[in-house]
């Protein structure tokens, strides 16, 4: 109550309508605050993986790669190669376009060679029909899409190839 009358009596304050003003940027922020936990609970913001398989002739290639990875959190690219006949010595190649978006790339086994386009890892499939496994431990270094290819070289020629992509989240 306000004392502003000449006789000293109290007068009620003026009436006004209370409105909450929310700008468009605040609305977007509130929407994001509501959506992000839902996406996290559904598993859309974590390390999601996919498996790509391709059989061509007597070669089989299976690549298990992250669909979605977190910046700075280590992830693994698993490559499995099998050959049913012929020369059991093959090379697994991973494109540098893909690997350049990661840091601390550590292949197991670590007998790699590199050039400007590919990182090559030798695999021996003795006896024929045995499956070789190559693991590449890596840490995402750049945000956005990491796209590249994984292929198998047999007798110096590409035998089978798959394309892969990983989205790196903050």
Coordinates of C-alpha atoms in Angstrom, one line a residue:
X1 CA 0.0 0.0 0.0
X2 CA 1.1 3.5 -0.8
X3 CA 0.6 6.6 1.3
X4 CA 0.1 9.3 -1.2
X5 CA -3.2 10.8 -0.3
X6 CA -3.5 14.2 1.5
X7 CA -5.3 12.7 4.5
X8 CA -2.6 10.0 4.9
X9 CA -4.8 7.0 4.0
X10 CA -3.4 4.1 2.0
X11 CA -4.4 3.6 -1.6
X12 CA -4.1 0.3 -3.4
X13 CA -1.4 0.0 -6.0
X14 CA -2.4 0.3 -9.7
X15 CA -3.5 -2.9 -11.5
X16 CA -1.4 -4.2 -14.3
X17 CA -1.3 -7.4 -16.2
X18 CA 1.7 -9.7 -15.7
X19 CA 3.2 -11.2 -18.9
X20 CA 6.2 -13.3 -19.3
X21 CA 8.1 -12.1 -22.3
X22 CA 10.2 -14.8 -24.0
X23 CA 12.4 -14.0 -27.0
X24 CA 12.9 -16.5 -29.9
X25 CA 16.4 -17.3 -28.7
X26 CA 15.1 -18.2 -25.2
X27 CA 12.5 -20.4 -26.8
X28 CA 15.2 -22.2 -28.8
X29 CA 17.3 -22.6 -25.6
X30 CA 14.3 -24.0 -23.7
X31 CA 13.6 -26.5 -26.5
X32 CA 17.2 -27.6 -26.5
X33 CA 17.2 -28.1 -22.7
X34 CA 14.2 -30.3 -23.1
X35 CA 15.4 -32.3 -26.2
X36 CA 19.0 -33.0 -25.2
X37 CA 18.3 -35.2 -22.2
X38 CA 15.7 -37.1 -24.2
X39 CA 18.3 -37.8 -27.0
X40 CA 20.8 -38.8 -24.4
X41 CA 18.4 -41.3 -22.8
X42 CA 17.6 -42.8 -26.2
X43 CA 21.4 -43.3 -26.8
X44 CA 21.6 -40.9 -29.7
X45 CA 24.4 -38.8 -28.2
X46 CA 26.9 -41.5 -27.3
X47 CA 29.2 -43.8 -29.1
X48 CA 27.0 -45.6 -31.6
X49 CA 28.4 -48.3 -33.9
X50 CA 27.6 -50.0 -37.1
X51 CA 28.9 -53.1 -38.9
X52 CA 29.5 -53.1 -42.7
X53 CA 29.9 -56.5 -44.4
X54 CA 30.9 -57.2 -48.0
X55 CA 31.8 -60.5 -49.7
X56 CA 33.3 -60.4 -53.1
X57 CA 34.7 -63.4 -54.8
X58 CA 36.9 -65.3 -52.3
X59 CA 37.3 -62.2 -50.0
X60 CA 35.2 -61.2 -47.1
X61 CA 35.5 -57.8 -45.3
X62 CA 33.7 -56.7 -42.2
X63 CA 34.2 -53.3 -40.7
X64 CA 32.8 -52.3 -37.3
X65 CA 33.0 -48.5 -37.0
X66 CA 31.5 -45.8 -34.9
X67 CA 28.5 -44.0 -36.4
X68 CA 28.7 -41.3 -33.8
X69 CA 31.7 -40.5 -31.6
X70 CA 32.5 -37.9 -28.9
X71 CA 35.4 -35.5 -29.4
X72 CA 38.3 -36.6 -27.2
X73 CA 36.9 -40.0 -26.3
X74 CA 38.8 -42.9 -27.7
X75 CA 37.0 -45.3 -30.0
X76 CA 37.9 -48.4 -32.0
X77 CA 37.6 -49.4 -35.7
X78 CA 37.5 -53.2 -36.0
X79 CA 38.4 -54.7 -39.4
X80 CA 37.9 -58.4 -40.0
X81 CA 39.2 -60.0 -43.2
X82 CA 38.8 -63.5 -44.5
X83 CA 39.9 -65.2 -47.7
X84 CA 38.7 -68.6 -48.9
X85 CA 41.4 -69.5 -51.5
X86 CA 44.5 -68.3 -53.2
X87 CA 47.4 -66.3 -51.7
X88 CA 46.7 -65.9 -48.0
X89 CA 48.7 -62.7 -47.7
X90 CA 46.6 -59.5 -48.0
X91 CA 46.9 -55.8 -47.0
X92 CA 44.2 -53.9 -45.2
X93 CA 44.1 -50.2 -46.3
X94 CA 42.3 -47.4 -44.5
X95 CA 42.0 -44.0 -46.3
X96 CA 44.0 -41.1 -44.9
X97 CA 40.9 -38.9 -45.4
X98 CA 39.3 -40.8 -42.6
X99 CA 42.2 -41.2 -40.3
X100 CA 43.4 -37.6 -40.5
X101 CA 40.3 -36.6 -38.5
X102 CA 41.5 -38.6 -35.6
X103 CA 44.6 -38.4 -33.3
X104 CA 46.5 -41.1 -31.5
X105 CA 45.7 -43.7 -34.2
X106 CA 47.1 -47.0 -33.0
X107 CA 46.6 -50.1 -35.2
X108 CA 46.9 -53.6 -33.7
X109 CA 49.0 -55.2 -35.1
X110 CA 51.2 -52.2 -35.6
X111 CA 53.1 -53.0 -38.7
X112 CA 51.7 -50.2 -40.9
X113 CA 53.1 -48.3 -43.8
X114 CA 51.6 -45.0 -45.0
X115 CA 51.5 -42.8 -48.1
X116 CA 49.5 -39.7 -49.0
X117 CA 46.3 -41.6 -49.5
X118 CA 46.3 -44.9 -47.5
X119 CA 47.5 -46.5 -44.3
X120 CA 48.4 -50.1 -45.1
X121 CA 48.4 -53.0 -42.6
X122 CA 49.6 -56.4 -43.7
X123 CA 47.6 -59.5 -42.7
X124 CA 48.5 -63.1 -43.1
X125 CA 45.6 -65.5 -43.4
X126 CA 47.4 -68.8 -42.8
X127 CA 45.8 -71.2 -43.2
X128 CA 43.5 -70.0 -46.0
X129 CA 40.0 -69.4 -44.5
X130 CA 41.3 -68.0 -41.3
X131 CA 40.0 -64.6 -40.3
X132 CA 42.4 -61.8 -39.5
X133 CA 41.4 -58.9 -37.2
X134 CA 42.8 -55.4 -37.3
X135 CA 41.9 -53.0 -34.5
X136 CA 42.6 -49.3 -34.8
X137 CA 42.3 -47.4 -31.6
X138 CA 41.8 -43.7 -32.3
X139 CA 40.6 -40.5 -30.6
X140 CA 38.4 -38.0 -32.6
X141 CA 40.2 -34.7 -33.1
X142 CA 37.9 -32.7 -35.4
X143 CA 34.2 -32.1 -35.2
X144 CA 31.9 -33.0 -38.0
X145 CA 31.9 -35.9 -40.5
X146 CA 34.9 -38.2 -41.0
X147 CA 34.4 -40.1 -44.2
X148 CA 36.7 -42.6 -45.8
X149 CA 37.2 -46.1 -47.2
X150 CA 38.5 -49.4 -46.0
X151 CA 39.7 -51.9 -48.6
X152 CA 41.6 -55.2 -48.9
X153 CA 44.5 -55.5 -51.4
X154 CA 45.2 -59.0 -52.7
X155 CA 48.1 -59.5 -55.1
X156 CA 48.5 -55.8 -55.3
X157 CA 45.0 -55.1 -56.5
X158 CA 41.9 -53.9 -54.6
X159 CA 39.7 -56.9 -53.9
X160 CA 36.9 -55.5 -51.8
X161 CA 36.1 -52.0 -50.5
X162 CA 33.6 -50.4 -48.1
X163 CA 32.9 -46.7 -47.4
X164 CA 32.4 -45.5 -43.9
X165 CA 31.5 -42.3 -42.1
X166 CA 31.6 -41.2 -38.5
X167 CA 30.0 -38.0 -37.1
X168 CA 32.1 -36.5 -34.3
X169 CA 30.0 -34.7 -31.6
X170 CA 31.3 -32.1 -29.1

